[in-house]
PDB file of C-alpha atoms and ligand atoms in Angstrom:
ATOM      1  CA  MET U   4      -3.639  17.160  23.052  1.00 52.00           C
ATOM      2  CA  THR U   5      -5.946  14.529  24.448  1.00 62.00           C
ATOM      3  CA  SER U   6      -7.008  11.667  22.191  1.00 82.00           C
ATOM      4  CA  ASP U   7     -10.433  13.348  21.812  1.00 84.00           C
ATOM      5  CA  ASP U   8      -8.690  16.436  20.444  1.00 89.00           C
ATOM      6  CA  ASP U   9      -6.651  14.209  18.128  1.00 92.00           C
ATOM      7  CA  ALA U  10      -9.805  12.563  16.764  1.00 92.00           C
ATOM      8  CA  GLN U  11     -11.477  15.947  16.241  1.00 94.00           C
ATOM      9  CA  ALA U  12      -8.425  17.279  14.409  1.00 96.00           C
ATOM     10  CA  ALA U  13      -8.368  14.086  12.338  1.00 96.00           C
ATOM     11  CA  PHE U  14     -12.039  14.518  11.432  1.00 97.00           C
ATOM     12  CA  ARG U  15     -11.346  18.025  10.100  1.00 97.00           C
ATOM     13  CA  ALA U  16      -8.268  16.673   8.307  1.00 97.00           C
ATOM     14  CA  LEU U  17     -10.472  13.987   6.733  1.00 98.00           C
ATOM     15  CA  LEU U  18     -12.887  16.561   5.271  1.00 98.00           C
ATOM     16  CA  ASN U  19      -9.931  18.541   3.892  1.00 98.00           C
ATOM     17  CA  ALA U  20      -8.200  15.456   2.476  1.00 98.00           C
ATOM     18  CA  LEU U  21     -11.424  14.432   0.712  1.00 98.00           C
ATOM     19  CA  ALA U  22     -11.827  17.983  -0.629  1.00 98.00           C
ATOM     20  CA  ASP U  23      -8.249  17.801  -1.952  1.00 98.00           C
ATOM     21  CA  ALA U  24      -8.927  14.412  -3.565  1.00 98.00           C
ATOM     22  CA  TYR U  25     -12.242  15.413  -5.202  1.00 98.00           C
ATOM     23  CA  GLY U  26     -10.646  18.732  -6.188  1.00 98.00           C
ATOM     24  CA  GLN U  27      -8.806  16.659  -8.819  1.00 98.00           C
ATOM     25  CA  GLU U  28     -12.118  15.682 -10.472  1.00 98.00           C
ATOM     26  CA  ASP U  29     -13.260  18.139 -13.128  1.00 96.00           C
ATOM     27  CA  ARG U  30     -17.029  17.665 -12.872  1.00 98.00           C
ATOM     28  CA  PRO U  31     -19.736  20.015 -11.517  1.00 97.00           C
ATOM     29  CA  GLY U  32     -20.855  17.459  -8.908  1.00 97.00           C
ATOM     30  CA  ALA U  33     -17.315  17.172  -7.583  1.00 98.00           C
ATOM     31  CA  ARG U  34     -16.957  20.952  -7.367  1.00 98.00           C
ATOM     32  CA  GLU U  35     -20.214  21.177  -5.417  1.00 98.00           C
ATOM     33  CA  LEU U  36     -18.985  18.492  -2.993  1.00 98.00           C
ATOM     34  CA  VAL U  37     -15.582  20.167  -2.544  1.00 98.00           C
ATOM     35  CA  ALA U  38     -17.291  23.461  -1.601  1.00 98.00           C
ATOM     36  CA  LEU U  39     -19.408  21.642   1.036  1.00 98.00           C
ATOM     37  CA  LEU U  40     -16.371  19.792   2.437  1.00 98.00           C
ATOM     38  CA  ARG U  41     -14.339  23.017   2.651  1.00 97.00           C
ATOM     39  CA  GLU U  42     -17.211  24.695   4.508  1.00 96.00           C
ATOM     40  CA  GLY U  43     -17.120  21.751   6.927  1.00 95.00           C
ATOM     41  CA  GLY U  44     -19.625  20.743   9.559  1.00 92.00           C
ATOM     42  CA  PRO U  45     -19.897  19.982  13.259  1.00 93.00           C
ATOM     43  CA  VAL U  46     -17.427  17.418  14.594  1.00 93.00           C
ATOM     44  CA  PRO U  47     -19.608  14.409  15.470  1.00 94.00           C
ATOM     45  CA  GLU U  48     -19.913  12.831  18.906  1.00 94.00           C
ATOM     46  CA  PRO U  49     -18.030   9.527  19.406  1.00 95.00           C
ATOM     47  CA  ALA U  50     -19.757   6.680  17.546  1.00 96.00           C
ATOM     48  CA  PRO U  51     -20.799   3.361  19.119  1.00 96.00           C
ATOM     49  CA  PRO U  52     -18.826   0.207  18.155  1.00 97.00           C
ATOM     50  CA  TYR U  53     -19.712  -1.347  14.793  1.00 98.00           C
ATOM     51  CA  ARG U  54     -19.533  -4.980  13.695  1.00 98.00           C
ATOM     52  CA  TYR U  55     -16.974  -4.202  10.996  1.00 98.00           C
ATOM     53  CA  ASP U  56     -14.613  -2.007  13.068  1.00 98.00           C
ATOM     54  CA  ALA U  57     -11.812  -4.606  12.828  1.00 98.00           C
ATOM     55  CA  ALA U  58     -12.088  -4.813   9.022  1.00 98.00           C
ATOM     56  CA  ILE U  59     -12.229  -1.015   8.686  1.00 98.00           C
ATOM     57  CA  LEU U  60      -9.048  -0.658  10.757  1.00 98.00           C
ATOM     58  CA  ALA U  61      -7.379  -3.556   8.885  1.00 98.00           C
ATOM     59  CA  ALA U  62      -8.110  -1.788   5.583  1.00 98.00           C
ATOM     60  CA  THR U  63      -6.256   1.363   6.651  1.00 97.00           C
ATOM     61  CA  GLU U  64      -3.314  -0.200   8.509  1.00 97.00           C
ATOM     62  CA  GLY U  65      -0.143   1.335   7.054  1.00 97.00           C
ATOM     63  CA  ALA U  66      -2.189   3.362   4.534  1.00 98.00           C
ATOM     64  CA  ARG U  67      -0.390   6.228   2.793  1.00 98.00           C
ATOM     65  CA  HIS U  68      -3.287   8.236   1.346  1.00 98.00           C
ATOM     66  CA  PRO U  69      -3.935  11.305   3.573  1.00 98.00           C
ATOM     67  CA  ALA U  70      -7.695  10.637   3.624  1.00 98.00           C
ATOM     68  CA  ALA U  71      -7.121   7.006   4.682  1.00 98.00           C
ATOM     69  CA  GLN U  72      -4.766   8.098   7.461  1.00 98.00           C
ATOM     70  CA  ALA U  73      -7.281  10.731   8.615  1.00 97.00           C
ATOM     71  CA  ALA U  74     -10.179   8.229   8.476  1.00 98.00           C
ATOM     72  CA  ARG U  75      -8.166   5.851  10.648  1.00 97.00           C
ATOM     73  CA  ALA U  76      -7.294   8.593  13.173  1.00 96.00           C
ATOM     74  CA  ALA U  77     -10.923   9.808  13.228  1.00 97.00           C
ATOM     75  CA  HIS U  78     -12.354   6.266  13.444  1.00 97.00           C
ATOM     76  CA  SER U  79     -13.904   6.786  16.907  1.00 96.00           C
ATOM     77  CA  LEU U  80     -16.036   9.644  15.507  1.00 96.00           C
ATOM     78  CA  LEU U  81     -17.184   8.034  12.242  1.00 97.00           C
ATOM     79  CA  ARG U  82     -20.669   6.550  12.219  1.00 96.00           C
ATOM     80  CA  TRP U  83     -19.972   3.417  10.191  1.00 97.00           C
ATOM     81  CA  ASN U  84     -23.138   1.543   9.383  1.00 96.00           C
ATOM     82  CA  ALA U  85     -24.983  -0.607   6.864  1.00 95.00           C
ATOM     83  CA  THR U  86     -26.101   1.095   3.677  1.00 94.00           C
ATOM     84  CA  GLY U  87     -29.152   3.350   3.923  1.00 89.00           C
ATOM     85  CA  ILE U  88     -30.576   1.702   0.782  1.00 91.00           C
ATOM     86  CA  LEU U  89     -33.819  -0.162   1.459  1.00 90.00           C
ATOM     87  CA  GLU U  90     -33.599  -3.911   2.063  1.00 89.00           C
ATOM     88  CA  THR U  91     -36.221  -4.414  -0.650  1.00 93.00           C
ATOM     89  CA  LEU U  92     -33.713  -3.004  -3.176  1.00 96.00           C
ATOM     90  CA  ILE U  93     -30.477  -4.587  -1.923  1.00 96.00           C
ATOM     91  CA  PRO U  94     -30.449  -8.120  -0.466  1.00 94.00           C
ATOM     92  CA  THR U  95     -28.641  -8.426   2.883  1.00 95.00           C
ATOM     93  CA  THR U  96     -26.328 -11.023   1.280  1.00 95.00           C
ATOM     94  CA  VAL U  97     -24.990  -8.039  -0.710  1.00 96.00           C
ATOM     95  CA  SER U  98     -25.239  -5.258   1.870  1.00 96.00           C
ATOM     96  CA  ASP U  99     -23.440  -7.477   4.423  1.00 97.00           C
ATOM     97  CA  MET U 100     -20.282  -7.189   2.275  1.00 97.00           C
ATOM     98  CA  PHE U 101     -19.729  -3.518   2.947  1.00 98.00           C
ATOM     99  CA  ALA U 102     -20.193  -0.600   5.325  1.00 98.00           C
ATOM    100  CA  VAL U 103     -20.563   3.135   4.786  1.00 98.00           C
ATOM    101  CA  ALA U 104     -19.865   6.224   6.868  1.00 98.00           C
ATOM    102  CA  PRO U 105     -21.999   9.021   5.366  1.00 97.00           C
ATOM    103  CA  LEU U 106     -20.499  12.521   5.626  1.00 98.00           C
ATOM    104  CA  VAL U 107     -22.577  14.624   3.204  1.00 98.00           C
ATOM    105  CA  GLY U 108     -26.229  14.226   2.198  1.00 96.00           C
ATOM    106  CA  PRO U 109     -29.783  14.407   3.474  1.00 94.00           C
ATOM    107  CA  GLY U 110     -29.554  14.035   7.260  1.00 92.00           C
ATOM    108  CA  ALA U 111     -25.748  13.582   7.228  1.00 95.00           C
ATOM    109  CA  ILE U 112     -23.146  15.579   9.197  1.00 96.00           C
ATOM    110  CA  ILE U 113     -22.969  18.055   6.314  1.00 97.00           C
ATOM    111  CA  GLY U 114     -26.571  18.362   5.123  1.00 96.00           C
ATOM    112  CA  SER U 115     -27.326  18.501   1.393  1.00 96.00           C
ATOM    113  CA  ASP U 116     -30.265  17.478  -0.832  1.00 95.00           C
ATOM    114  CA  ARG U 117     -28.095  17.601  -3.969  1.00 96.00           C
ATOM    115  CA  VAL U 118     -24.952  15.687  -3.082  1.00 97.00           C
ATOM    116  CA  ARG U 119     -24.182  12.536  -1.096  1.00 97.00           C
ATOM    117  CA  ALA U 120     -20.689  11.490  -0.077  1.00 98.00           C
ATOM    118  CA  GLY U 121     -18.953   9.366   2.487  1.00 98.00           C
ATOM    119  CA  LEU U 122     -16.552   6.523   3.136  1.00 98.00           C
ATOM    120  CA  PHE U 123     -16.993   2.940   1.923  1.00 98.00           C
ATOM    121  CA  MET U 124     -15.385  -0.248   3.217  1.00 98.00           C
ATOM    122  CA  GLN U 125     -15.780  -3.551   1.368  1.00 98.00           C
ATOM    123  CA  LEU U 126     -14.775  -6.780   3.098  1.00 98.00           C
ATOM    124  CA  SER U 127     -11.938  -8.928   1.729  1.00 98.00           C
ATOM    125  CA  GLY U 128     -12.723 -11.686  -0.781  1.00 98.00           C
ATOM    126  CA  SER U 129     -16.126 -10.298  -1.715  1.00 98.00           C
ATOM    127  CA  LEU U 130     -17.992  -9.433  -4.906  1.00 98.00           C
ATOM    128  CA  TYR U 131     -20.380  -6.486  -4.836  1.00 97.00           C
ATOM    129  CA  PRO U 132     -22.380  -7.539  -7.912  1.00 97.00           C
ATOM    130  CA  PRO U 133     -23.572  -5.205 -10.684  1.00 98.00           C
ATOM    131  CA  HIS U 134     -25.994  -2.527  -9.559  1.00 98.00           C
ATOM    132  CA  ALA U 135     -27.063   0.903 -10.818  1.00 98.00           C
ATOM    133  CA  HIS U 136     -28.715   4.126  -9.673  1.00 97.00           C
ATOM    134  CA  SER U 137     -29.789   7.440 -11.174  1.00 97.00           C
ATOM    135  CA  ALA U 138     -27.055   9.515  -9.518  1.00 97.00           C
ATOM    136  CA  GLU U 139     -23.661   9.795 -11.168  1.00 98.00           C
ATOM    137  CA  GLU U 140     -20.995   8.462  -8.861  1.00 98.00           C
ATOM    138  CA  THR U 141     -17.256   8.766  -8.381  1.00 98.00           C
ATOM    139  CA  TYR U 142     -15.271   6.536  -6.067  1.00 98.00           C
ATOM    140  CA  ILE U 143     -11.725   7.381  -4.994  1.00 98.00           C
ATOM    141  CA  MET U 144      -9.671   4.464  -3.722  1.00 98.00           C
ATOM    142  CA  LEU U 145      -8.034   5.326  -0.393  1.00 98.00           C
ATOM    143  CA  ALA U 146      -6.558   2.013   0.828  1.00 98.00           C
ATOM    144  CA  GLY U 147      -6.076  -1.447  -0.662  1.00 98.00           C
ATOM    145  CA  GLU U 148      -6.690  -2.690  -4.192  1.00 98.00           C
ATOM    146  CA  ALA U 149      -9.885  -3.852  -5.861  1.00 98.00           C
ATOM    147  CA  ASP U 150     -11.198  -4.726  -9.301  1.00 98.00           C
ATOM    148  CA  TRP U 151     -13.864  -2.461 -10.737  1.00 98.00           C
ATOM    149  CA  GLN U 152     -16.279  -3.165 -13.584  1.00 98.00           C
ATOM    150  CA  LEU U 153     -18.389  -0.670 -15.552  1.00 98.00           C
ATOM    151  CA  ASP U 154     -21.247  -1.537 -17.938  1.00 98.00           C
ATOM    152  CA  LEU U 155     -20.669  -5.287 -17.411  1.00 97.00           C
ATOM    153  CA  GLY U 156     -17.353  -4.939 -19.296  1.00 97.00           C
ATOM    154  CA  ASP U 157     -13.757  -5.835 -18.420  1.00 98.00           C
ATOM    155  CA  TRP U 158     -12.476  -5.645 -14.852  1.00 98.00           C
ATOM    156  CA  HIS U 159      -9.787  -3.088 -13.990  1.00 98.00           C
ATOM    157  CA  ARG U 160      -7.644  -3.164 -10.846  1.00 98.00           C
ATOM    158  CA  HIS U 161      -7.244   0.121  -8.971  1.00 98.00           C
ATOM    159  CA  GLY U 162      -5.297   1.153  -5.873  1.00 98.00           C
ATOM    160  CA  PRO U 163      -5.010   4.236  -3.659  1.00 98.00           C
ATOM    161  CA  GLY U 164      -5.615   7.552  -5.431  1.00 98.00           C
ATOM    162  CA  ALA U 165      -7.498   6.032  -8.373  1.00 98.00           C
ATOM    163  CA  MET U 166     -10.729   7.764  -9.363  1.00 98.00           C
ATOM    164  CA  ILE U 167     -13.518   5.520 -10.674  1.00 98.00           C
ATOM    165  CA  HIS U 168     -16.458   7.265 -12.348  1.00 98.00           C
ATOM    166  CA  HIS U 169     -19.877   5.696 -12.941  1.00 98.00           C
ATOM    167  CA  PRO U 170     -22.347   7.676 -15.081  1.00 98.00           C
ATOM    168  CA  GLY U 171     -25.951   7.675 -13.849  1.00 98.00           C
ATOM    169  CA  GLU U 172     -27.798   4.377 -14.566  1.00 98.00           C
ATOM    170  CA  ALA U 173     -24.545   2.596 -15.600  1.00 98.00           C
ATOM    171  CA  PRO U 174     -24.172  -0.866 -13.995  1.00 98.00           C
ATOM    172  CA  HIS U 175     -21.023  -1.228 -11.895  1.00 98.00           C
ATOM    173  CA  ALA U 176     -19.459  -3.859  -9.641  1.00 98.00           C
ATOM    174  CA  THR U 177     -16.490  -4.209  -7.257  1.00 98.00           C
ATOM    175  CA  ARG U 178     -14.414  -7.253  -6.342  1.00 98.00           C
ATOM    176  CA  THR U 179     -11.932  -7.383  -3.446  1.00 98.00           C
ATOM    177  CA  HIS U 180      -9.082  -9.791  -2.736  1.00 98.00           C
ATOM    178  CA  ALA U 181      -7.002 -10.658   0.343  1.00 97.00           C
ATOM    179  CA  MET U 182      -7.602  -7.346   2.142  1.00 97.00           C
ATOM    180  CA  PRO U 183     -10.635  -5.123   2.706  1.00 98.00           C
ATOM    181  CA  ILE U 184     -10.612  -1.762   0.902  1.00 98.00           C
ATOM    182  CA  LEU U 185     -11.408   1.785   1.946  1.00 98.00           C
ATOM    183  CA  ALA U 186     -12.758   4.217  -0.632  1.00 98.00           C
ATOM    184  CA  ALA U 187     -14.582   7.533  -0.743  1.00 98.00           C
ATOM    185  CA  TRP U 188     -17.722   7.879  -2.843  1.00 98.00           C
ATOM    186  CA  ARG U 189     -19.872  10.750  -4.024  1.00 98.00           C
ATOM    187  CA  TRP U 190     -23.278  10.921  -5.713  1.00 98.00           C
ATOM    188  CA  SER U 191     -24.770  13.894  -7.521  1.00 97.00           C
ATOM    189  CA  GLY U 192     -27.753  14.505  -9.774  1.00 95.00           C
ATOM    190  CA  ASP U 193     -30.792  12.475  -8.711  1.00 95.00           C
ATOM    191  CA  VAL U 194     -29.481  11.321  -5.306  1.00 95.00           C
ATOM    192  CA  ARG U 195     -32.666   9.496  -4.240  1.00 94.00           C
ATOM    193  CA  SER U 196     -31.629   6.077  -2.929  1.00 93.00           C
ATOM    194  CA  GLU U 197     -34.978   4.651  -4.187  1.00 94.00           C
ATOM    195  CA  THR U 198     -33.497   4.668  -7.715  1.00 96.00           C
ATOM    196  CA  TYR U 199     -30.984   1.957  -6.675  1.00 96.00           C
ATOM    197  CA  ARG U 200     -31.366  -1.446  -8.319  1.00 96.00           C
ATOM    198  CA  MET U 201     -29.412  -4.673  -8.649  1.00 96.00           C
ATOM    199  CA  VAL U 202     -28.717  -5.433 -12.328  1.00 96.00           C
TER     200      VAL U 202
HETATM  201 FE1  LIG D  18     -22.850   2.947  -7.071  1.00 92.99          FE
END
């Protein structure tokens, strides 16, 4: 196989690995996402370089989770970018801490008006402060370790495979340490990004 073929195979493996991971979550929104991921979508064209490519690859170096390995192998096809949330709702001092690669949602590779999902990378040594949105959300840690906070309560450290659920409107925050992290995220319910707010 050429490296292009490898990346395409890795992209399909990524969708399947995410379907396997969210298949462990017993919620209607997760089931809807799993069905969309299993159906799949077109393999994207190679993506242009992104300012956080080095951090994204550092996050997944030596990763064991199948979705992290697939994300690393499919890196050249993933459209990593800044969040799609409006700058009026999220200051750039916050949005500069992370990057997303949308996979499912309005205008994404797999189109949906009901579900959003993708990959999330947060830089090392950063605090993504409390924020909330109408959609319910579940993160799955894929590489690295981070502290997660729900409802302004205690912080809990989670590593690869951990599932972190945020009910709609519940404030949540994420803190990283020496290494960047890779996670998957999904939204369902009211997935309008205009409902996002810093808390
Ligand atoms: Fe969130």
